PDB file of C-alpha atoms in Angstrom:
ATOM      1  CA  MET A 205      -5.651  -8.611  18.665  1.00 64.00           C
ATOM      2  CA  ILE A 206      -7.156 -11.893  19.842  1.00 58.00           C
ATOM      3  CA  ALA A 207      -9.545 -10.027  22.138  1.00 61.00           C
ATOM      4  CA  LEU A 208     -10.514  -7.626  19.385  1.00 64.00           C
ATOM      5  CA  GLY A 209     -11.248 -10.427  16.951  1.00 56.00           C
ATOM      6  CA  ALA A 210     -13.440 -12.086  19.579  1.00 57.00           C
ATOM      7  CA  GLN A 211     -15.798  -9.111  19.758  1.00 64.00           C
ATOM      8  CA  PRO A 212     -19.244  -9.951  18.311  1.00 59.00           C
ATOM      9  CA  SER A 213     -19.080  -7.038  15.870  1.00 59.00           C
ATOM     10  CA  SER A 214     -15.447  -7.509  14.824  1.00 56.00           C
ATOM     11  CA  GLY A 215     -16.451  -9.253  11.606  1.00 61.00           C
ATOM     12  CA  GLU A 216     -18.372  -6.157  10.529  1.00 64.00           C
ATOM     13  CA  LEU A 217     -15.289  -3.948  10.424  1.00 70.00           C
ATOM     14  CA  PHE A 218     -14.110  -2.980   6.955  1.00 60.00           C
ATOM     15  CA  GLY A 219     -11.596  -5.435   5.556  1.00 57.00           C
ATOM     16  CA  SER A 220     -11.737  -7.818   8.508  1.00 68.00           C
ATOM     17  CA  HIS A 221     -12.802 -10.731   6.309  1.00 70.00           C
ATOM     18  CA  GLY A 222      -9.508 -10.279   4.486  1.00 69.00           C
ATOM     19  CA  HIS A 223      -7.224 -10.670   7.499  1.00 70.00           C
ATOM     20  CA  ARG A 224      -9.636 -12.368   9.960  1.00 70.00           C
ATOM     21  CA  TRP A 225      -7.777 -10.736  12.854  1.00 76.00           C
ATOM     22  CA  ILE A 226      -4.883 -13.156  12.414  1.00 86.00           C
ATOM     23  CA  LEU A 227      -1.252 -12.080  12.699  1.00 94.00           C
ATOM     24  CA  GLU A 228       1.494 -14.140  11.129  1.00 96.00           C
ATOM     25  CA  ASP A 229       4.376 -15.292  13.287  1.00 97.00           C
ATOM     26  CA  PRO A 230       7.059 -12.641  13.833  1.00 98.00           C
ATOM     27  CA  LEU A 231      10.336 -12.839  11.973  1.00 99.00           C
ATOM     28  CA  THR A 232      13.382 -14.021  13.845  1.00 98.00           C
ATOM     29  CA  ASP A 233      16.323 -11.648  14.122  1.00 98.00           C
ATOM     30  CA  ASP A 234      18.165 -13.829  11.633  1.00 98.00           C
ATOM     31  CA  GLY A 235      15.188 -13.736   9.290  1.00 98.00           C
ATOM     32  CA  LEU A 236      15.061  -9.950   9.431  1.00 99.00           C
ATOM     33  CA  ALA A 237      18.800  -9.729   8.787  1.00 99.00           C
ATOM     34  CA  ASP A 238      18.424 -12.036   5.800  1.00 98.00           C
ATOM     35  CA  LEU A 239      15.533  -9.964   4.441  1.00 99.00           C
ATOM     36  CA  GLU A 240      17.471  -6.710   4.759  1.00 99.00           C
ATOM     37  CA  ALA A 241      20.528  -8.270   3.159  1.00 98.00           C
ATOM     38  CA  GLN A 242      18.405  -9.284   0.181  1.00 98.00           C
ATOM     39  CA  VAL A 243      16.747  -5.893  -0.349  1.00 98.00           C
ATOM     40  CA  GLY A 244      19.955  -3.997   0.398  1.00 98.00           C
ATOM     41  CA  VAL A 245      18.525  -1.528   2.889  1.00 98.00           C
ATOM     42  CA  ARG A 246      17.670  -1.327   6.593  1.00 98.00           C
ATOM     43  CA  LEU A 247      13.917  -1.162   7.055  1.00 99.00           C
ATOM     44  CA  PRO A 248      12.393   1.707   9.092  1.00 99.00           C
ATOM     45  CA  ASP A 249      12.833   1.072  12.813  1.00 98.00           C
ATOM     46  CA  ASP A 250       9.144   0.942  13.744  1.00 99.00           C
ATOM     47  CA  TYR A 251       8.421  -1.495  10.924  1.00 99.00           C
ATOM     48  CA  ARG A 252      11.433  -3.627  11.907  1.00 99.00           C
ATOM     49  CA  SER A 253      10.150  -3.800  15.465  1.00 98.00           C
ATOM     50  CA  PHE A 254       6.696  -4.775  14.275  1.00 98.00           C
ATOM     51  CA  LEU A 255       8.068  -7.584  12.120  1.00 99.00           C
ATOM     52  CA  THR A 256      10.099  -9.111  14.947  1.00 98.00           C
ATOM     53  CA  CYS A 257       7.883  -8.349  17.948  1.00 98.00           C
ATOM     54  CA  VAL A 258       4.310  -8.405  16.601  1.00 96.00           C
ATOM     55  CA  GLY A 259       4.030 -10.272  13.333  1.00 97.00           C
ATOM     56  CA  ALA A 260       5.271 -10.537   9.760  1.00 98.00           C
ATOM     57  CA  GLY A 261       1.890  -9.326   8.511  1.00 97.00           C
ATOM     58  CA  GLY A 262      -1.804 -10.032   8.779  1.00 94.00           C
ATOM     59  CA  ALA A 263      -4.421  -8.096  10.749  1.00 92.00           C
ATOM     60  CA  GLY A 264      -4.154  -4.402  10.014  1.00 92.00           C
ATOM     61  CA  PRO A 265      -5.614  -1.460   8.114  1.00 93.00           C
ATOM     62  CA  ALA A 266      -8.117  -2.171   5.339  1.00 91.00           C
ATOM     63  CA  TYR A 267      -7.693  -5.782   4.173  1.00 92.00           C
ATOM     64  CA  GLY A 268      -4.623  -6.259   6.314  1.00 93.00           C
ATOM     65  CA  LEU A 269      -0.886  -5.637   6.449  1.00 97.00           C
ATOM     66  CA  PHE A 270       0.808  -7.448   3.579  1.00 98.00           C
ATOM     67  CA  PRO A 271       2.948 -10.271   4.975  1.00 98.00           C
ATOM     68  CA  VAL A 272       6.589 -10.684   4.053  1.00 98.00           C
ATOM     69  CA  ARG A 273       7.485 -14.321   3.436  1.00 98.00           C
ATOM     70  CA  ARG A 274      10.457 -16.366   2.345  1.00 97.00           C
ATOM     71  CA  VAL A 275       9.477 -18.393  -0.714  1.00 96.00           C
ATOM     72  CA  GLN A 276      11.944 -20.724  -2.421  1.00 96.00           C
ATOM     73  CA  GLY A 277      14.832 -19.024  -0.694  1.00 96.00           C
ATOM     74  CA  ARG A 278      13.824 -15.450  -1.537  1.00 97.00           C
ATOM     75  CA  TRP A 279      11.891 -12.890   0.487  1.00 98.00           C
ATOM     76  CA  ARG A 280       8.859 -11.138  -0.930  1.00 98.00           C
ATOM     77  CA  TRP A 281       5.773  -9.242   0.193  1.00 98.00           C
ATOM     78  CA  GLU A 282       2.475 -10.862  -0.726  1.00 98.00           C
ATOM     79  CA  GLY A 283      -0.928  -9.292  -1.314  1.00 96.00           C
ATOM     80  CA  ASP A 284      -3.094  -7.660  -3.957  1.00 96.00           C
ATOM     81  CA  GLY A 285      -0.646  -5.446  -5.858  1.00 96.00           C
ATOM     82  CA  ALA A 286       2.435  -6.323  -3.814  1.00 97.00           C
ATOM     83  CA  GLU A 287       4.195  -7.131  -7.076  1.00 96.00           C
ATOM     84  CA  LEU A 288       4.000  -3.454  -8.070  1.00 96.00           C
ATOM     85  CA  ALA A 289       7.063  -2.898  -5.893  1.00 97.00           C
ATOM     86  CA  ASP A 290      10.299  -3.691  -7.698  1.00 97.00           C
ATOM     87  CA  LEU A 291      12.343  -5.526  -5.073  1.00 97.00           C
ATOM     88  CA  ALA A 292      15.522  -4.821  -7.010  1.00 97.00           C
ATOM     89  CA  MET A 293      14.969  -1.070  -6.521  1.00 98.00           C
ATOM     90  CA  LEU A 294      14.278  -0.935  -2.788  1.00 98.00           C
ATOM     91  CA  ALA A 295      17.691   0.478  -1.903  1.00 98.00           C
ATOM     92  CA  ARG A 296      17.192   3.391  -4.303  1.00 98.00           C
ATOM     93  CA  PRO A 297      15.802   6.609  -2.784  1.00 98.00           C
ATOM     94  CA  PHE A 298      12.090   7.140  -3.222  1.00 98.00           C
ATOM     95  CA  PRO A 299      11.756   9.981  -5.767  1.00 96.00           C
ATOM     96  CA  GLU A 300      11.107  13.500  -4.550  1.00 93.00           C
ATOM     97  CA  HIS A 301       8.757  14.205  -7.430  1.00 91.00           C
ATOM     98  CA  GLY A 302       6.228  12.258  -9.470  1.00 91.00           C
ATOM     99  CA  PRO A 303       5.472  12.523 -13.186  1.00 91.00           C
ATOM    100  CA  ASP A 304       5.695  15.913 -14.881  1.00 90.00           C
ATOM    101  CA  PRO A 305       2.413  17.708 -13.990  1.00 89.00           C
ATOM    102  CA  GLU A 306       2.253  19.388 -17.382  1.00 93.00           C
ATOM    103  CA  ALA A 307       2.620  16.044 -19.146  1.00 91.00           C
ATOM    104  CA  LEU A 308      -0.143  14.585 -16.969  1.00 90.00           C
ATOM    105  CA  ASP A 309      -2.474  17.513 -17.624  1.00 92.00           C
ATOM    106  CA  ALA A 310      -1.829  17.349 -21.351  1.00 94.00           C
ATOM    107  CA  LEU A 311      -2.620  13.646 -21.466  1.00 94.00           C
ATOM    108  CA  LEU A 312      -5.712  13.978 -19.265  1.00 92.00           C
ATOM    109  CA  ALA A 313      -6.979  16.699 -21.593  1.00 94.00           C
ATOM    110  CA  VAL A 314      -7.159  14.237 -24.487  1.00 96.00           C
ATOM    111  CA  ARG A 315      -8.577  11.289 -22.540  1.00 94.00           C
ATOM    112  CA  PRO A 316     -11.337   9.703 -24.668  1.00 96.00           C
ATOM    113  CA  GLU A 317     -14.903  10.059 -23.365  1.00 96.00           C
ATOM    114  CA  GLU A 318     -17.467   7.367 -24.085  1.00 96.00           C
ATOM    115  CA  GLU A 319     -20.181   9.845 -25.087  1.00 96.00           C
ATOM    116  CA  ASP A 320     -17.985  11.055 -27.945  1.00 97.00           C
ATOM    117  CA  PHE A 321     -18.197   7.675 -29.692  1.00 97.00           C
ATOM    118  CA  GLU A 322     -21.130   6.135 -31.510  1.00 95.00           C
ATOM    119  CA  GLU A 323     -19.794   2.599 -31.143  1.00 96.00           C
ATOM    120  CA  ILE A 324     -18.551   1.196 -27.851  1.00 96.00           C
ATOM    121  CA  GLU A 325     -15.909  -0.791 -29.708  1.00 97.00           C
ATOM    122  CA  ASP A 326     -14.402   2.432 -31.043  1.00 98.00           C
ATOM    123  CA  PHE A 327     -14.308   3.890 -27.540  1.00 97.00           C
ATOM    124  CA  ASP A 328     -12.669   0.749 -26.187  1.00 97.00           C
ATOM    125  CA  ASP A 329      -9.966   0.976 -28.849  1.00 98.00           C
ATOM    126  CA  ALA A 330      -9.403   4.668 -28.130  1.00 98.00           C
ATOM    127  CA  ILE A 331      -9.158   4.264 -24.360  1.00 96.00           C
ATOM    128  CA  GLU A 332      -6.818   1.301 -24.771  1.00 96.00           C
ATOM    129  CA  ALA A 333      -4.519   3.402 -26.943  1.00 97.00           C
ATOM    130  CA  TRP A 334      -4.688   6.217 -24.389  1.00 96.00           C
ATOM    131  CA  ASP A 335      -3.865   3.830 -21.540  1.00 94.00           C
ATOM    132  CA  GLU A 336      -0.752   2.755 -23.425  1.00 95.00           C
ATOM    133  CA  ARG A 337       0.478   6.336 -23.103  1.00 94.00           C
ATOM    134  CA  TRP A 338      -0.798   6.882 -19.555  1.00 93.00           C
ATOM    135  CA  GLU A 339       0.509   3.792 -17.800  1.00 92.00           C
ATOM    136  CA  PRO A 340       4.222   4.312 -18.584  1.00 92.00           C
ATOM    137  CA  LEU A 341       3.883   7.833 -17.215  1.00 91.00           C
ATOM    138  CA  MET A 342       2.066   6.930 -13.996  1.00 93.00           C
ATOM    139  CA  PHE A 343       3.223   3.383 -13.326  1.00 93.00           C
ATOM    140  CA  ALA A 344       6.904   3.522 -14.216  1.00 92.00           C
ATOM    141  CA  PRO A 345       8.836   1.338 -11.724  1.00 94.00           C
ATOM    142  CA  GLU A 346      11.063   4.313 -10.930  1.00 95.00           C
ATOM    143  CA  ARG A 347       8.064   6.129  -9.411  1.00 96.00           C
ATOM    144  CA  THR A 348       7.969   3.692  -6.492  1.00 98.00           C
ATOM    145  CA  ALA A 349      11.661   2.924  -6.105  1.00 98.00           C
ATOM    146  CA  GLY A 350      12.513   2.576  -2.433  1.00 99.00           C
ATOM    147  CA  ALA A 351       8.967   1.625  -1.415  1.00 99.00           C
ATOM    148  CA  ILE A 352       6.855  -1.459  -0.697  1.00 99.00           C
ATOM    149  CA  VAL A 353       3.104  -1.999  -0.910  1.00 99.00           C
ATOM    150  CA  ILE A 354       1.760  -2.742   2.565  1.00 98.00           C
ATOM    151  CA  SER A 355      -2.019  -2.652   2.193  1.00 98.00           C
ATOM    152  CA  HIS A 356      -4.880  -2.834  -0.309  1.00 96.00           C
ATOM    153  CA  LEU A 357      -7.997  -0.735   0.231  1.00 94.00           C
ATOM    154  CA  GLY A 358      -9.986  -2.167  -2.662  1.00 92.00           C
ATOM    155  CA  CYS A 359     -10.703  -0.752  -6.139  1.00 92.00           C
ATOM    156  CA  ALA A 360      -6.945  -0.815  -6.916  1.00 93.00           C
ATOM    157  CA  GLN A 361      -6.201   1.728  -4.170  1.00 96.00           C
ATOM    158  CA  ARG A 362      -3.173   0.846  -2.083  1.00 98.00           C
ATOM    159  CA  GLU A 363      -0.798   2.201   0.529  1.00 98.00           C
ATOM    160  CA  TRP A 364       2.987   2.144   0.376  1.00 99.00           C
ATOM    161  CA  LEU A 365       5.692   2.304   3.026  1.00 99.00           C
ATOM    162  CA  ILE A 366       8.733   4.281   1.970  1.00 99.00           C
ATOM    163  CA  ILE A 367      11.910   2.525   3.083  1.00 99.00           C
ATOM    164  CA  SER A 368      14.636   4.560   1.322  1.00 98.00           C
ATOM    165  CA  GLY A 369      15.297   8.246   0.782  1.00 98.00           C
ATOM    166  CA  THR A 370      14.216  11.425   2.560  1.00 98.00           C
ATOM    167  CA  HIS A 371      10.639  10.153   3.000  1.00 98.00           C
ATOM    168  CA  ARG A 372      11.814   6.936   4.661  1.00 98.00           C
ATOM    169  CA  GLY A 373       9.396   5.607   7.262  1.00 99.00           C
ATOM    170  CA  THR A 374       6.289   7.378   5.950  1.00 99.00           C
ATOM    171  CA  VAL A 375       3.158   5.884   4.416  1.00 99.00           C
ATOM    172  CA  TRP A 376       1.798   7.067   1.067  1.00 99.00           C
ATOM    173  CA  SER A 377      -1.600   6.687  -0.578  1.00 98.00           C
ATOM    174  CA  ASP A 378      -1.723   5.286  -4.110  1.00 98.00           C
ATOM    175  CA  CYS A 379      -4.831   6.233  -6.106  1.00 96.00           C
ATOM    176  CA  ARG A 380      -3.194   6.055  -9.516  1.00 93.00           C
ATOM    177  CA  ALA A 381      -6.060   3.859 -10.697  1.00 90.00           C
ATOM    178  CA  ASP A 382      -8.173   7.018 -10.328  1.00 90.00           C
ATOM    179  CA  ASP A 383      -5.658   9.147 -12.253  1.00 85.00           C
ATOM    180  CA  ALA A 384      -4.093  10.673  -9.115  1.00 88.00           C
ATOM    181  CA  ASP A 385      -0.404  10.487  -8.204  1.00 91.00           C
ATOM    182  CA  LEU A 386       0.924   9.068  -4.944  1.00 96.00           C
ATOM    183  CA  VAL A 387       0.630  11.415  -1.962  1.00 97.00           C
ATOM    184  CA  PRO A 388       1.789  11.100   1.660  1.00 98.00           C
ATOM    185  CA  LEU A 389      -0.761  10.325   4.340  1.00 98.00           C
ATOM    186  CA  LEU A 390      -0.919  13.207   6.817  1.00 98.00           C
ATOM    187  CA  ASN A 391      -2.009  13.289  10.443  1.00 95.00           C
ATOM    188  CA  GLN A 392      -4.352  15.845  11.982  1.00 94.00           C
ATOM    189  CA  HIS A 393      -1.444  18.270  12.299  1.00 96.00           C
ATOM    190  CA  GLY A 394      -0.478  17.954   8.652  1.00 97.00           C
ATOM    191  CA  LYS A 395       2.609  15.869   9.388  1.00 97.00           C
ATOM    192  CA  PRO A 396       3.515  12.723   7.399  1.00 98.00           C
ATOM    193  CA  VAL A 397       2.197   9.517   8.936  1.00 98.00           C
ATOM    194  CA  THR A 398       4.781   6.940  10.024  1.00 99.00           C
ATOM    195  CA  PHE A 399       4.234   3.193   9.967  1.00 99.00           C
ATOM    196  CA  ALA A 400       3.738   3.079  13.745  1.00 98.00           C
ATOM    197  CA  HIS A 401       1.134   5.849  13.643  1.00 98.00           C
ATOM    198  CA  TRP A 402      -0.571   4.259  10.635  1.00 98.00           C
ATOM    199  CA  TYR A 403      -0.978   0.944  12.424  1.00 97.00           C
ATOM    200  CA  THR A 404      -1.804   2.133  15.939  1.00 95.00           C
ATOM    201  CA  ASP A 405      -4.303   4.682  14.640  1.00 94.00           C
ATOM    202  CA  TRP A 406      -6.112   1.879  12.809  1.00 91.00           C
ATOM    203  CA  LEU A 407      -6.001  -0.304  15.925  1.00 90.00           C
ATOM    204  CA  ARG A 408      -7.428   2.447  18.115  1.00 88.00           C
ATOM    205  CA  LYS A 409     -10.281   3.133  15.701  1.00 84.00           C
ATOM    206  CA  ALA A 410     -10.923  -0.584  15.250  1.00 82.00           C
ATOM    207  CA  GLU A 411     -11.228  -1.051  19.011  1.00 81.00           C
ATOM    208  CA  LEU A 412     -13.704   1.813  19.280  1.00 79.00           C
ATOM    209  CA  THR A 413     -15.789   0.479  16.415  1.00 72.00           C
ATOM    210  CA  ALA A 414     -15.741  -3.141  17.564  1.00 69.00           C
ATOM    211  CA  HIS A 415     -17.017  -2.175  21.005  1.00 68.00           C
ATOM    212  CA  ARG A 416     -19.694   0.160  19.679  1.00 66.00           C
ATOM    213  CA  PRO A 417     -23.249  -1.249  19.825  1.00 63.00           C
ATOM    214  CA  GLY A 418     -24.987  -1.711  16.514  1.00 54.00           C
ATOM    215  CA  THR A 419     -21.912  -1.562  14.285  1.00 44.00           C
ATOM    216  CA  ASN A 420     -22.799  -1.567  10.609  1.00 44.00           C
ATOM    217  CA  ALA A 421     -20.402  -1.966   7.677  1.00 43.00           C
TER     218      ALA A 421
END
């Protein structure tokens, strides 16, 4: 990571100004045990190994891997949107299904459109009222039980690591800000992406880009 950050074009890579190629110190074994005792679940093995052997967060995909830190005696993940994860629900299985598709379609069908309003204030009021119905459906804490936010891609798009349930160990894309439900990231073979694959794939691509002449971002 140090060598990669030293490349002349490393600062041009997407998100690098967010993490600056810096990794936080790894967790101790005792620190990891304390973290898992607090959240009530064993973290996926590849993520556990990363935390204790590589770093507790920092340089990584997009604007970086959200660090996990102990603040005032309690562990928490920190980053743009990290608070979306309910730490009290991490031991619960990540749900097999998202919101009812029919309910989503019905609500999307009545989403206010700006061109239908003569006054922008009226549109603002209408979309605010619509959002009050949409957000409980899409952003209910139960939707992301058993998962933590690990990265922010910008424009309120994030990626989650599932730590409980049948999808444990996989990474999911969150584009709910664009009215799309969470979906698993898939590799070139259509298989769910694990944390290890997610990180090493980014590292491989970052190395290729950083060493490429004339990098533009």
